[in-house]
Short mmCIF file of C-alpha atoms and ligand atoms in Angstrom, two decimals:
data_model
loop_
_atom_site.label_atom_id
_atom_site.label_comp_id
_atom_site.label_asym_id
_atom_site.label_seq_id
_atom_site.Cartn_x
_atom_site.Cartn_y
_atom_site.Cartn_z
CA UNK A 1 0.00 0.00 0.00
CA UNK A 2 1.46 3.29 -0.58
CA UNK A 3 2.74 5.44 2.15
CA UNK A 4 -0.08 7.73 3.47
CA UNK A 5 -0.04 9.75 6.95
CA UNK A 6 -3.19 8.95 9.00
CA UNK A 7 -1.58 9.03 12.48
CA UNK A 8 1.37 10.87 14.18
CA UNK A 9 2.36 7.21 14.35
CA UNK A 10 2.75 6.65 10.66
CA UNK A 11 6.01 8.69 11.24
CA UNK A 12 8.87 7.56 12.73
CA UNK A 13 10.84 9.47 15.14
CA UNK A 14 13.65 9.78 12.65
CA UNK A 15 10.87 11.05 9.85
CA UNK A 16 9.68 13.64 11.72
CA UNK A 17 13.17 15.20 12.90
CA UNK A 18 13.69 14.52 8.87
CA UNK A 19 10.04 16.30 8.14
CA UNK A 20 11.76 19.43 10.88
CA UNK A 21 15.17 19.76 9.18
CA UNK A 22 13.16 19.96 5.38
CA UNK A 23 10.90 22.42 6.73
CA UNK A 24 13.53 24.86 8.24
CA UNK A 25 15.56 24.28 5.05
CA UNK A 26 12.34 25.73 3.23
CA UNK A 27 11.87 28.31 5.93
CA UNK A 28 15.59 29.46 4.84
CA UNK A 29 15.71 29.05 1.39
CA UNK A 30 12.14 28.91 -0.27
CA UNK A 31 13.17 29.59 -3.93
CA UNK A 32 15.15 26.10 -4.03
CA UNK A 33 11.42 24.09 -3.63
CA UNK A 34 9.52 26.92 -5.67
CA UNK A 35 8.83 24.38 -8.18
CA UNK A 36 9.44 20.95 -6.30
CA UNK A 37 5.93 19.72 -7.42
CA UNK A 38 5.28 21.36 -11.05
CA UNK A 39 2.16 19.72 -12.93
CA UNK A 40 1.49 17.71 -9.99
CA UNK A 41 -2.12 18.46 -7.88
CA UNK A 42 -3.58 17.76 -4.59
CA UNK A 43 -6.83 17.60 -3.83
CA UNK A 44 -8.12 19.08 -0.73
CA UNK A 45 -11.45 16.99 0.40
CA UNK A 46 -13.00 19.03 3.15
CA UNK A 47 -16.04 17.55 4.80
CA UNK A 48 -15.96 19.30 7.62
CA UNK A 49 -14.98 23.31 8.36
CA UNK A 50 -11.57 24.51 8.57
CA UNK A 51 -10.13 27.69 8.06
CA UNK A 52 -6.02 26.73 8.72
CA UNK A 53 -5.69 23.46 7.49
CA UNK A 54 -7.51 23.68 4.14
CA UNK A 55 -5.83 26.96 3.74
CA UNK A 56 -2.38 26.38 4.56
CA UNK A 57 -2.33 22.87 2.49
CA UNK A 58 -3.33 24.73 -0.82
CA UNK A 59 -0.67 27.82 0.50
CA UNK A 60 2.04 24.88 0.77
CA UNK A 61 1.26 23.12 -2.29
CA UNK A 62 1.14 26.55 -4.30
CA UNK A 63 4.50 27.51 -2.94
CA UNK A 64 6.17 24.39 -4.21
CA UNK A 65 4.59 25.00 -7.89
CA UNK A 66 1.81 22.63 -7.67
CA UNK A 67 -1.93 23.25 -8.00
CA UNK A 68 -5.16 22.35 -6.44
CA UNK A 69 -8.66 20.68 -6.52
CA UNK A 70 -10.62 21.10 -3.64
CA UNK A 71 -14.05 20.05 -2.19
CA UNK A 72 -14.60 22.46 0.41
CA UNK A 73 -17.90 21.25 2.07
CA UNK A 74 -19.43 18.20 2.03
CA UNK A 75 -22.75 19.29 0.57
CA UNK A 76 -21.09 20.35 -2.45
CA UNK A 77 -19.95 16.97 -3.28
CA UNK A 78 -21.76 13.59 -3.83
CA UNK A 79 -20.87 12.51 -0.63
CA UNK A 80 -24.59 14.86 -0.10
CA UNK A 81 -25.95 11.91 -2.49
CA UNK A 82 -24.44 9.04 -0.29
CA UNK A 83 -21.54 8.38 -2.02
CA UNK A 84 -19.40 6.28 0.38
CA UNK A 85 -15.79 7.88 1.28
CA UNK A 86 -13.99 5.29 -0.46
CA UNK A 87 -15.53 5.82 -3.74
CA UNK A 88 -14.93 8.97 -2.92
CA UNK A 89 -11.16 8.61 -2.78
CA UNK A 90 -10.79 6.32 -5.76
CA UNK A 91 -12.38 8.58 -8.38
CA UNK A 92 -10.32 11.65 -6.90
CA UNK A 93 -7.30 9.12 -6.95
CA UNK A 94 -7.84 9.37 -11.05
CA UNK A 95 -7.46 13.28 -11.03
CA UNK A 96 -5.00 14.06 -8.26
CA UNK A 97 -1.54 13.11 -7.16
CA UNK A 98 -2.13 13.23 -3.60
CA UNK A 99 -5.31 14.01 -1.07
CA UNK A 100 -5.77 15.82 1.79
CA UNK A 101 -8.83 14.61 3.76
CA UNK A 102 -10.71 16.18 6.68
CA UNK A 103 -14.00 14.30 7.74
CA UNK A 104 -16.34 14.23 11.15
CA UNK A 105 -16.08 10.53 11.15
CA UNK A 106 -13.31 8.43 13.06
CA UNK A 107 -11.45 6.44 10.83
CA UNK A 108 -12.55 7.69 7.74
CA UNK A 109 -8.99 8.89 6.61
CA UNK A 110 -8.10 4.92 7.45
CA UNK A 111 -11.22 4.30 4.87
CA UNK A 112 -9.47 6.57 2.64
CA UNK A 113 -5.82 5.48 2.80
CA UNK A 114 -7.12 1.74 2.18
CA UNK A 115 -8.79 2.98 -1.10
CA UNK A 116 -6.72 5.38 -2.67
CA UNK A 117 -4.30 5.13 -5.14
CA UNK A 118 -1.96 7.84 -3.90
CA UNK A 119 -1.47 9.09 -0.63
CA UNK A 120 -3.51 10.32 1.78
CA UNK A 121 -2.81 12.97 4.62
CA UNK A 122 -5.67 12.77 7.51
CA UNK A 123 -6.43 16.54 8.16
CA UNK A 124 -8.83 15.97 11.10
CA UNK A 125 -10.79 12.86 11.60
CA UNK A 126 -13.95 13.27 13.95
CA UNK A 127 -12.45 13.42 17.76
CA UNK A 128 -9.30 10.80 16.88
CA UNK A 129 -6.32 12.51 15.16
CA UNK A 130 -5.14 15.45 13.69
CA UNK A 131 -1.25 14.65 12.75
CA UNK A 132 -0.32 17.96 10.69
CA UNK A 133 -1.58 19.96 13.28
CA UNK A 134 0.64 17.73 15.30
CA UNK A 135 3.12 18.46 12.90
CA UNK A 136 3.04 22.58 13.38
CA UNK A 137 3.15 21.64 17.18
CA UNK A 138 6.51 20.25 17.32
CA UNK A 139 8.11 22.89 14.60
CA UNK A 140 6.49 25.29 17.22
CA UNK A 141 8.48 23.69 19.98
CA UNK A 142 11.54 23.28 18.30
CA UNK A 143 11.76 26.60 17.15
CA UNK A 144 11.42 28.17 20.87
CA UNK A 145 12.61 25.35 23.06
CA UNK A 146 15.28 23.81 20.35
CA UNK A 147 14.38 20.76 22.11
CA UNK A 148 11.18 18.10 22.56
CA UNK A 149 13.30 16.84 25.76
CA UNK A 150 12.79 17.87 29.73
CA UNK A 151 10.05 19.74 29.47
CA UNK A 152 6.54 20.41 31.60
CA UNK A 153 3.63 20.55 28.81
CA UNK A 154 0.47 21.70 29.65
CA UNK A 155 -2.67 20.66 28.16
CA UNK A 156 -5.56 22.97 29.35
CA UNK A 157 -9.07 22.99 27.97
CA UNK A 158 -10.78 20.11 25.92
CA UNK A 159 -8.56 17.22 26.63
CA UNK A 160 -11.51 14.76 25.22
CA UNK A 161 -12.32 15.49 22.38
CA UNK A 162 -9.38 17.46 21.32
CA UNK A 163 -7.64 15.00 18.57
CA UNK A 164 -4.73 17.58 18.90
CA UNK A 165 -3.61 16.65 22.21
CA UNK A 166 -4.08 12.74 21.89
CA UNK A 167 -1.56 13.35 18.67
CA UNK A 168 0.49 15.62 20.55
CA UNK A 169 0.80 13.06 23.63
CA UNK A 170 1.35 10.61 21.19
CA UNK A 171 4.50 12.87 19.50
CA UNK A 172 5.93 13.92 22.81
CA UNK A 173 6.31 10.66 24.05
CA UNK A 174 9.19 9.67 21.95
CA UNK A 175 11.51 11.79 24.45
CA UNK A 176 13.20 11.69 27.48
CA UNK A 177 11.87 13.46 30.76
CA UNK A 178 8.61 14.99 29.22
CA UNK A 179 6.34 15.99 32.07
CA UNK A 180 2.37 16.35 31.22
CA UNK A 181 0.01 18.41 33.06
CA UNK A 182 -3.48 17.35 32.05
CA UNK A 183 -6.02 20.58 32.76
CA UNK A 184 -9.49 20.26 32.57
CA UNK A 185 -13.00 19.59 33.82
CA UNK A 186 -13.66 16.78 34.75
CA UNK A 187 -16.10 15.70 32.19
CA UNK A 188 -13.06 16.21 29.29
CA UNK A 189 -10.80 14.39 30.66
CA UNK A 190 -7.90 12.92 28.35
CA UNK A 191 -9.61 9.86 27.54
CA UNK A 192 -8.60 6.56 29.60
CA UNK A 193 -7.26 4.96 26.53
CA UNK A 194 -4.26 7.66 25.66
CA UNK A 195 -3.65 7.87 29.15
CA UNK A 196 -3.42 3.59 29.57
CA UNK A 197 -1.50 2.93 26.13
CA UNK A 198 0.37 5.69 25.62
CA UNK A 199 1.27 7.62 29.31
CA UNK A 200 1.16 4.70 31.33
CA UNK A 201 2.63 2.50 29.28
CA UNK A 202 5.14 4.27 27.76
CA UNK A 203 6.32 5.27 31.72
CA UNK A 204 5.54 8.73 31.49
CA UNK A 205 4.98 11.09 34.31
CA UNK A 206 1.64 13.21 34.57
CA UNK A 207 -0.86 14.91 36.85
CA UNK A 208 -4.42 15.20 36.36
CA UNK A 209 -5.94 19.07 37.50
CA UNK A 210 -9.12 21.16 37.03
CA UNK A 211 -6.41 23.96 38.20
CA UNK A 212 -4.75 26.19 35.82
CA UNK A 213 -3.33 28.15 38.40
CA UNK A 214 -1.61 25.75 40.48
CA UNK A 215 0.37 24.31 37.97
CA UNK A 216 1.53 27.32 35.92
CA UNK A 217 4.90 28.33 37.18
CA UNK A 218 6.14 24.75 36.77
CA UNK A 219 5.06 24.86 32.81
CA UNK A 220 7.64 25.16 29.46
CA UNK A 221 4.52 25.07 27.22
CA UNK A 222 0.61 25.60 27.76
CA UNK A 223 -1.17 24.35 25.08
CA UNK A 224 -4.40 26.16 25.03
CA UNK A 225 -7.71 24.06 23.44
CA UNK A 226 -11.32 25.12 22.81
CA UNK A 227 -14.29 23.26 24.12
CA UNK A 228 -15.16 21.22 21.12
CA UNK A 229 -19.14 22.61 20.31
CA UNK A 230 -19.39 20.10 17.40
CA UNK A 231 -18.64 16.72 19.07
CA UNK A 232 -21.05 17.60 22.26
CA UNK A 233 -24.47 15.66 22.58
CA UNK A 234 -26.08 18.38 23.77
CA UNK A 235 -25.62 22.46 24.04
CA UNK A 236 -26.85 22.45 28.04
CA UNK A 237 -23.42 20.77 28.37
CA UNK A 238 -21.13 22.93 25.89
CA UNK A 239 -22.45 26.25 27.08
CA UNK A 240 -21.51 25.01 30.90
CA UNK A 241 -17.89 24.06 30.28
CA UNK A 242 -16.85 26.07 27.13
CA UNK A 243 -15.45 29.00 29.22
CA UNK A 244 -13.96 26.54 31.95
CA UNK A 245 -10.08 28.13 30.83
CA UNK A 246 -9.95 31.63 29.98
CA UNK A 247 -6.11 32.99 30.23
CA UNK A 248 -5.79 36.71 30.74
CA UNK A 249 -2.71 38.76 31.11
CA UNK A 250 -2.57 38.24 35.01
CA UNK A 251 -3.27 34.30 35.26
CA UNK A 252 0.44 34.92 33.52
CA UNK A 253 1.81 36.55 36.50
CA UNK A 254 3.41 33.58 37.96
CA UNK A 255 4.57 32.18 34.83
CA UNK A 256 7.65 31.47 33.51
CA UNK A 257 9.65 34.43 31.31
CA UNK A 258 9.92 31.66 28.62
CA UNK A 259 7.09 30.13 28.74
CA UNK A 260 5.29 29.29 25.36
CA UNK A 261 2.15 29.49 24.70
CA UNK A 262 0.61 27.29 22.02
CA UNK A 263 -2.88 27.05 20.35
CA UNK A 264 -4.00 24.99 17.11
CA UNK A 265 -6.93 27.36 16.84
CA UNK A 266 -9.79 28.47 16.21
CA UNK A 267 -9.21 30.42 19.16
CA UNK A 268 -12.87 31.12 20.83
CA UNK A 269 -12.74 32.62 24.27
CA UNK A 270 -9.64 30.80 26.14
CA UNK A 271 -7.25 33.42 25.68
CA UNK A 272 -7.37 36.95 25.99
CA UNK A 273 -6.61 38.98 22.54
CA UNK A 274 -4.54 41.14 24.77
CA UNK A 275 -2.24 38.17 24.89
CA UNK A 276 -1.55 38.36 21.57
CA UNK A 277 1.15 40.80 21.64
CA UNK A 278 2.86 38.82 25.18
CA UNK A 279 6.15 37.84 23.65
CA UNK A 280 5.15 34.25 24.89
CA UNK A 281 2.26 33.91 22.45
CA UNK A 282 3.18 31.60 19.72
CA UNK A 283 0.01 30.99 18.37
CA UNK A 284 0.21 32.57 14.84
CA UNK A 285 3.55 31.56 14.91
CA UNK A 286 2.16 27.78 14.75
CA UNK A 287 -0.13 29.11 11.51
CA UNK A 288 2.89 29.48 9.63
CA UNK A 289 4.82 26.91 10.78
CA UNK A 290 1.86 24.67 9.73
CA UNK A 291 2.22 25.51 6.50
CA UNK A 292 5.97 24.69 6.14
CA UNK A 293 5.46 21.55 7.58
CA UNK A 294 2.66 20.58 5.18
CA UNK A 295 4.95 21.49 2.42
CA UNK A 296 7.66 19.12 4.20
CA UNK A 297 5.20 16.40 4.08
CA UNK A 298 3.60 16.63 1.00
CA UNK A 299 7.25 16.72 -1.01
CA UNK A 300 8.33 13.28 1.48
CA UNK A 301 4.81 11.55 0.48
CA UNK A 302 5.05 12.29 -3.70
CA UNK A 303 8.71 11.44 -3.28
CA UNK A 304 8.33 7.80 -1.65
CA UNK A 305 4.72 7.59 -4.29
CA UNK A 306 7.56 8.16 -6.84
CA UNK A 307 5.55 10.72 -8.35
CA UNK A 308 8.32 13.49 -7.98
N1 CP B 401 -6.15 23.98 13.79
C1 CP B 401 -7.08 23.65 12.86
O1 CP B 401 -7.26 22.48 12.50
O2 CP B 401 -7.77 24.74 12.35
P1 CP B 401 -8.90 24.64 11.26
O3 CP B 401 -10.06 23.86 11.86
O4 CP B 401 -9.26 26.05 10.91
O5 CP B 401 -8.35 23.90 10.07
#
């Protein structure tokens, strides 16, 4: 089967420091991959909103000389018709070279990868993963921290249903003395089964808070999430927990000088705009790395499809 990207765990440690080093080399020297994938297309299948991903995968393909085909919604496709997600794949699979996919279901980008011709890159499946925002994550860290080693990770906000933390967990635990503090209600929880396979098993240390506060001089990075609207059963619930984290500009007081502070956004109300301009906010800085890492990814996916 050809070599698609559904989970953070498709990469090996070794390809993602790889995936880092290609991405800074494009960061430094962008005219060498301006046309790295001339005549060659993805297709961007969108079946659920996104503003970043969707965005920054037809910005990264664009910059290395490719072009696009996109389905941006799902009700203007003939998935609206009931077309299944695999037939979906294989007729794309005739027009594009590779696909990026986003959908609400879990495992549909698995669906995908087992049907398609040419390789698929999960951009969001339902509450599961999320591995390129995964990807802008750790360019994010590197690029502050040089470093994924000894250091105290926060997680505040959605820790349920946020597929970016289970695929950050899943990254960060590939290296030594990584401390995780887990901060959330208690109904969003990280679910049992990252915390049994991957935390436990994998020996790592972590703490389980509702308390922001408590924790925040001991933190590296706080990774910031937003109550996930879309995945709750009903709105009662949502509108109780969604502002359970806001940080403002004195929650900071106590916090380290060089601290970062990470978001995948959308950003809704768990962080003060006047944070923006905090030398610690890294947020937008993410945006962009995103897009550099997509363009890593995509060029190490064609490559190993042979098709560049
Ligand atoms: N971070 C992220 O996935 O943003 P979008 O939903 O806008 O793509």
């Amino acid at each position: 089967m050809i070599k698609s990207v559904i989970d953070i765990l498709d990469l090996s440690t070794e390809e993602l420091e790889e995936l880092i080093k290609t991405a800074q080399d494009i960061i430094s020297n962008p005219d060498d991959y301006a046309d790295a994938c001339r005549r060659k297309k993805l297709a961007t299948l969108f079946f659920e909103p996104s503003t970043r991903t969707r965005l920054s995968f037809e910005a990264a393909m664009y910059e290395l000389g490719g072009n696009v085909i996109s389905v941006s919604s799902a009700d203007s496709s003939s998935a609206a018709k009931g077309e299944s997600v695999a037939d979906t794949v294989k007729t794309v699979s005739c027009y594009a070279d590779i696909i990026a996919l986003r959908h609400p279901k879990e495992g549909a980008a698995t669906v995908a990868a087992h049907a398609s011709k040419i390789p698929v890159i999960n951009a969001g499946d339902g509450g599961h993963c999320h591995p390129t925002q995964t990807l802008a994550d750790l360019l994010t860290i590197y690029r502050e921290k040089g470093r994924f080693s000894d250091l105290t990770i926060g997680l505040c906000g959605d820790l349920k249903f946020g597929r970016t933390v289970h695929s950050l967990i899943n990254a960060l635990t590939r290296y030594n003395n990584v401390r995780f503090v887990l901060i959330s209600p208690e109904e969003l929880k990280v679910p049992s089964y990252v915390k049994r396979d991957v935390l436990k098993e994998k020996g790592y240390s972590y703490v389980q808070t509702t308390s922001l506060e408590s924790y925040m001089p001991e933190l590296d990075i706080l990774y910031m999430t937003r109550v996930q609207r879309e995945r709750f059963f009903n709105e009662e619930d949502y509108l109780r927990l969604k502002d359970s984290y806001i940080l403002t500009p004195d929650k900071l007081t106590n916090a380290k000088k060089d601290l970062s502070i990470l978001h995948p956004l959308p950003r809704v109300n768990e962080i003060a705009v006047s944070i923006d301009d905090d030398p610690r906010a890294c947020y937008f800085k993410q945006v962009s790395n995103g897009k550099y890492m997509r363009m890593s990814l995509i060029l190490k996916l064609l490559k190993e499809a042979g098709r560049i």
